[in-house]
Amino acid sequence: MIRRQPLPRVSEAVRLDSYPHPYPSGWYRLASSDSLRRGEIRYIECLGGQFVLWREEDGDAVHVMDAHCPHLGANLALGRVRADCIECPFHLWRFTGTGRVAHIPYSDRLPQRTAARSYPVRDMHGQIFLYHASDDTTHNDPAQPPYELPEIPDLDEGRLVYRGQHDAGRVGMHIIEFVENAADTAHFQPLHGQFRIPWTQIPVPGVQLIHSPRWMTDEERPWATHLVDEAGLNVLGRQVQRTLASARVSFWGPGGVMTFRIRLPDFGEVLLFQTHLPVGPLEQQVDFRWYADRQMPKLLVGYVVGGWFSQWREDLDIWGTKIYRNRPLLSRDDGPIHAMRRWYRQFLPDERSEDTQSRMNSVQEPAEQQETKSQVGATTLGDNADRS
Ligand code: FES
Ligand SMILES: [Fe+2]
C-alpha cells in the first residue's frame, strides 16, 4: 500500500487488549531444515516461550525443548550435542530428545520422571515445524499433536522443485489478521486491485488485478480453510484472457503455516509457503519458501511469487495500526467474517476467565446478521479437495 500520510502511532496496549489470545494452538515454522546442521543448537524465543532447537549428532532427528535446564536453570543453548543427547553447560547433565535424563556425571541415581519438556516437531517440506498448544495442558505429547501438516506428494515425488526462499523479517500484527484477511473478501478489490511491479510497491498505471475470491472450510480436515481466487489482469479497461490464473490459499491451522498454489494454464504450477511465527503478541516473523514445476522459467516463478509478495505488503500498514473489532459492523455483502471467527475458536485456549468468556461470546453472530448474505462465499471443501 502506498502511504500518503505518516502511520498513526497506536499504543500497543490498546491494540493488544482488543485481540484474542496471541499464541493460538497449531504448527509453526522455526527454521529451514538445511540451516540446522547436525550437532547444532539454536535458541529461539517465540509463542511466549523460550526454546532450544537442536539436531542430533549422528542422525537427522530434530528436537525442541524448553531452553532452561530443569536442574538449576542454565540455558541449554550454551551446551552441546553429544550423540543423541543435549548436554547442559552447567553441571553437564545430558537429556534425550524426549526430555529424559540420560546421564549425570557425578551420580548414578538418575531422576526417573521426564525432566526436560520437549515438544512435537516435524522436519518436512524443507522446514522444521513446532506444534504449540496454547492452553499449556493438552496436546503437548510429542507423539500426539491433534493434527498433522499436510503431505504434499508433488514435493516428495519431485514434480515441484525448490526455487527459493525469502526472510521477510518481522511485522507488527496479530496472527489472526492473516487468516481473517482471506475471509474478508470485500477488501480484495480496494486494497489489492492495483497491479504492482512484483516484489515492489510500484504501481503499474492502467493495470488492475481483478479478483474473484471464495473462502471455504474443509470438511475432511476441520483445522484447514481455503481461499480460491481466480485472478486476472485488466489493462486499460480490458480483461486480458491469458493472464487468468487460479490460486488456492490454504491455512493449515491458525495462520502459522499457509500454502499458496497458483496454476498458470500454459506454464505450470508454483507452490509457495508463507509462515508466521509469533515472536511477540503483536509481532510475527514471516518467511516465504517456494517450489515450482521444473520446466517453468525461473523468471516467471519469481514474477508469480513477487506478485503475491507485493499484495501481501499492501496489508501491512492496515494490520500494524488496526484494532480487532469483537463486534464488527458488517454489511450484507461482506465476506464470511463470522464463519471464519467461529472456525478460529478451535485454536484459542479454553480459558474460563471472564475476559475470555466475554471475547468468545462476542464472536456470536448478531441476530440481525444471521440470515444475511454475509455467508455468501463461505462454502465447504468436499471430496474434490486438493490434497496439498
Ligand atoms: S543447570 Fe543444567 S545441569 Fe545443572
Ligand atoms: Fe489482503
PDB file of N, CA and C in Angstrom, residues 25-63:
ATOM      1  N   SER A  25      -3.162 -22.408  19.329  1.00  0.00           N
ATOM      2  CA  SER A  25      -2.585 -23.748  19.153  1.00  0.00           C
ATOM      3  C   SER A  25      -2.406 -24.055  17.672  1.00  0.00           C
ATOM      4  N   GLY A  26      -1.257 -24.626  17.330  1.00  0.00           N
ATOM      5  CA  GLY A  26      -1.053 -25.001  15.930  1.00  0.00           C
ATOM      6  C   GLY A  26       0.404 -25.244  15.616  1.00  0.00           C
ATOM      7  N   TRP A  27       0.661 -25.511  14.340  1.00  0.00           N
ATOM      8  CA  TRP A  27       2.021 -25.735  13.851  1.00  0.00           C
ATOM      9  C   TRP A  27       2.650 -24.416  13.432  1.00  0.00           C
ATOM     10  N   TYR A  28       3.921 -24.261  13.768  1.00  0.00           N
ATOM     11  CA  TYR A  28       4.661 -23.045  13.425  1.00  0.00           C
ATOM     12  C   TYR A  28       6.042 -23.427  12.897  1.00  0.00           C
ATOM     13  N   ARG A  29       6.522 -22.647  11.953  1.00  0.00           N
ATOM     14  CA  ARG A  29       7.837 -22.906  11.379  1.00  0.00           C
ATOM     15  C   ARG A  29       8.913 -22.249  12.236  1.00  0.00           C
ATOM     16  N   LEU A  30       9.938 -23.028  12.557  1.00  0.00           N
ATOM     17  CA  LEU A  30      11.041 -22.480  13.348  1.00  0.00           C
ATOM     18  C   LEU A  30      12.260 -22.142  12.500  1.00  0.00           C
ATOM     19  N   ALA A  31      12.504 -22.920  11.432  1.00  0.00           N
ATOM     20  CA  ALA A  31      13.736 -22.728  10.661  1.00  0.00           C
ATOM     21  C   ALA A  31      13.623 -23.510   9.357  1.00  0.00           C
ATOM     22  N   SER A  32      14.499 -23.212   8.415  1.00  0.00           N
ATOM     23  CA  SER A  32      14.611 -24.094   7.250  1.00  0.00           C
ATOM     24  C   SER A  32      15.486 -25.273   7.666  1.00  0.00           C
ATOM     25  N   SER A  33      15.181 -26.444   7.114  1.00  0.00           N
ATOM     26  CA  SER A  33      15.878 -27.664   7.548  1.00  0.00           C
ATOM     27  C   SER A  33      17.381 -27.565   7.341  1.00  0.00           C
ATOM     28  N   ASP A  34      17.780 -27.011   6.186  1.00  0.00           N
ATOM     29  CA  ASP A  34      19.215 -27.027   5.879  1.00  0.00           C
ATOM     30  C   ASP A  34      20.002 -25.993   6.688  1.00  0.00           C
ATOM     31  N   SER A  35      19.284 -25.145   7.442  1.00  0.00           N
ATOM     32  CA  SER A  35      20.020 -24.154   8.239  1.00  0.00           C
ATOM     33  C   SER A  35      20.467 -24.734   9.580  1.00  0.00           C
ATOM     34  N   LEU A  36      19.968 -25.920   9.924  1.00  0.00           N
ATOM     35  CA  LEU A  36      20.330 -26.520  11.212  1.00  0.00           C
ATOM     36  C   LEU A  36      21.181 -27.760  10.953  1.00  0.00           C
ATOM     37  N   ARG A  37      22.471 -27.620  11.167  1.00  0.00           N
ATOM     38  CA  ARG A  37      23.387 -28.727  10.896  1.00  0.00           C
ATOM     39  C   ARG A  37      23.314 -29.774  12.005  1.00  0.00           C
ATOM     40  N   ARG A  38      23.859 -30.932  11.721  1.00  0.00           N
ATOM     41  CA  ARG A  38      23.949 -31.961  12.773  1.00  0.00           C
ATOM     42  C   ARG A  38      24.769 -31.432  13.936  1.00  0.00           C
ATOM     43  N   GLY A  39      24.286 -31.655  15.146  1.00  0.00           N
ATOM     44  CA  GLY A  39      25.021 -31.229  16.333  1.00  0.00           C
ATOM     45  C   GLY A  39      24.817 -29.763  16.685  1.00  0.00           C
ATOM     46  N   GLU A  40      23.985 -29.055  15.912  1.00  0.00           N
ATOM     47  CA  GLU A  40      23.808 -27.623  16.167  1.00  0.00           C
ATOM     48  C   GLU A  40      22.637 -27.384  17.134  1.00  0.00           C
ATOM     49  N   ILE A  41      22.790 -26.365  17.985  1.00  0.00           N
ATOM     50  CA  ILE A  41      21.733 -25.963  18.914  1.00  0.00           C
ATOM     51  C   ILE A  41      21.385 -24.507  18.619  1.00  0.00           C
ATOM     52  N   ARG A  42      20.093 -24.185  18.612  1.00  0.00           N
ATOM     53  CA  ARG A  42      19.689 -22.803  18.376  1.00  0.00           C
ATOM     54  C   ARG A  42      18.686 -22.374  19.441  1.00  0.00           C
ATOM     55  N   TYR A  43      18.889 -21.201  19.978  1.00  0.00           N
ATOM     56  CA  TYR A  43      17.946 -20.646  20.959  1.00  0.00           C
ATOM     57  C   TYR A  43      16.868 -19.855  20.227  1.00  0.00           C
ATOM     58  N   ILE A  44      15.612 -20.083  20.583  1.00  0.00           N
ATOM     59  CA  ILE A  44      14.504 -19.394  19.919  1.00  0.00           C
ATOM     60  C   ILE A  44      13.492 -18.937  20.969  1.00  0.00           C
ATOM     61  N   GLU A  45      13.155 -17.657  20.918  1.00  0.00           N
ATOM     62  CA  GLU A  45      12.054 -17.152  21.756  1.00  0.00           C
ATOM     63  C   GLU A  45      10.861 -16.889  20.862  1.00  0.00           C
ATOM     64  N   CYS A  46       9.774 -17.516  21.163  1.00  0.00           N
ATOM     65  CA  CYS A  46       8.566 -17.326  20.372  1.00  0.00           C
ATOM     66  C   CYS A  46       7.391 -17.895  21.156  1.00  0.00           C
ATOM     67  N   LEU A  47       6.182 -17.567  20.711  1.00  0.00           N
ATOM     68  CA  LEU A  47       4.978 -18.177  21.277  1.00  0.00           C
ATOM     69  C   LEU A  47       4.943 -18.063  22.806  1.00  0.00           C
ATOM     70  N   GLY A  48       5.543 -17.012  23.320  1.00  0.00           N
ATOM     71  CA  GLY A  48       5.548 -16.795  24.754  1.00  0.00           C
ATOM     72  C   GLY A  48       6.478 -17.717  25.520  1.00  0.00           C
ATOM     73  N   GLY A  49       7.360 -18.431  24.822  1.00  0.00           N
ATOM     74  CA  GLY A  49       8.256 -19.368  25.498  1.00  0.00           C
ATOM     75  C   GLY A  49       9.693 -19.216  25.041  1.00  0.00           C
ATOM     76  N   GLN A  50      10.575 -19.979  25.688  1.00  0.00           N
ATOM     77  CA  GLN A  50      11.998 -19.981  25.342  1.00  0.00           C
ATOM     78  C   GLN A  50      12.362 -21.424  25.020  1.00  0.00           C
ATOM     79  N   PHE A  51      12.904 -21.638  23.836  1.00  0.00           N
ATOM     80  CA  PHE A  51      13.140 -22.998  23.370  1.00  0.00           C
ATOM     81  C   PHE A  51      14.573 -23.177  22.885  1.00  0.00           C
ATOM     82  N   VAL A  52      15.027 -24.449  22.909  1.00  0.00           N
ATOM     83  CA  VAL A  52      16.205 -24.804  22.123  1.00  0.00           C
ATOM     84  C   VAL A  52      15.764 -25.773  21.040  1.00  0.00           C
ATOM     85  N   LEU A  53      16.259 -25.493  19.852  1.00  0.00           N
ATOM     86  CA  LEU A  53      16.050 -26.370  18.701  1.00  0.00           C
ATOM     87  C   LEU A  53      17.397 -27.009  18.433  1.00  0.00           C
ATOM     88  N   TRP A  54      17.458 -28.332  18.355  1.00  0.00           N
ATOM     89  CA  TRP A  54      18.763 -28.963  18.127  1.00  0.00           C
ATOM     90  C   TRP A  54      18.618 -30.221  17.294  1.00  0.00           C
ATOM     91  N   ARG A  55      19.714 -30.538  16.574  1.00  0.00           N
ATOM     92  CA  ARG A  55      19.727 -31.729  15.727  1.00  0.00           C
ATOM     93  C   ARG A  55      20.764 -32.698  16.272  1.00  0.00           C
ATOM     94  N   GLU A  56      20.398 -33.970  16.312  1.00  0.00           N
ATOM     95  CA  GLU A  56      21.320 -34.976  16.839  1.00  0.00           C
ATOM     96  C   GLU A  56      22.618 -35.001  16.033  1.00  0.00           C
ATOM     97  N   GLU A  57      23.652 -35.508  16.668  1.00  0.00           N
ATOM     98  CA  GLU A  57      24.983 -35.502  16.060  1.00  0.00           C
ATOM     99  C   GLU A  57      25.144 -36.617  15.039  1.00  0.00           C
ATOM    100  N   ASP A  58      24.532 -37.768  15.334  1.00  0.00           N
ATOM    101  CA  ASP A  58      24.774 -38.947  14.495  1.00  0.00           C
ATOM    102  C   ASP A  58      23.611 -39.257  13.559  1.00  0.00           C
ATOM    103  N   GLY A  59      22.615 -38.423  13.553  1.00  0.00           N
ATOM    104  CA  GLY A  59      21.459 -38.678  12.695  1.00  0.00           C
ATOM    105  C   GLY A  59      20.794 -37.366  12.375  1.00  0.00           C
ATOM    106  N   ASP A  60      19.631 -37.436  11.721  1.00  0.00           N
ATOM    107  CA  ASP A  60      18.976 -36.205  11.314  1.00  0.00           C
ATOM    108  C   ASP A  60      17.846 -35.781  12.250  1.00  0.00           C
ATOM    109  N   ALA A  61      17.611 -36.561  13.303  1.00  0.00           N
ATOM    110  CA  ALA A  61      16.473 -36.241  14.178  1.00  0.00           C
ATOM    111  C   ALA A  61      16.636 -34.857  14.796  1.00  0.00           C
ATOM    112  N   VAL A  62      15.528 -34.134  14.850  1.00  0.00           N
ATOM    113  CA  VAL A  62      15.494 -32.766  15.365  1.00  0.00           C
ATOM    114  C   VAL A  62      14.611 -32.734  16.610  1.00  0.00           C
ATOM    115  N   HIS A  63      14.990 -31.924  17.594  1.00  0.00           N
ATOM    116  CA  HIS A  63      14.199 -31.831  18.818  1.00  0.00           C
ATOM    117  C   HIS A  63      14.009 -30.375  19.227  1.00  0.00           C
TER     118      HIS A  63
END
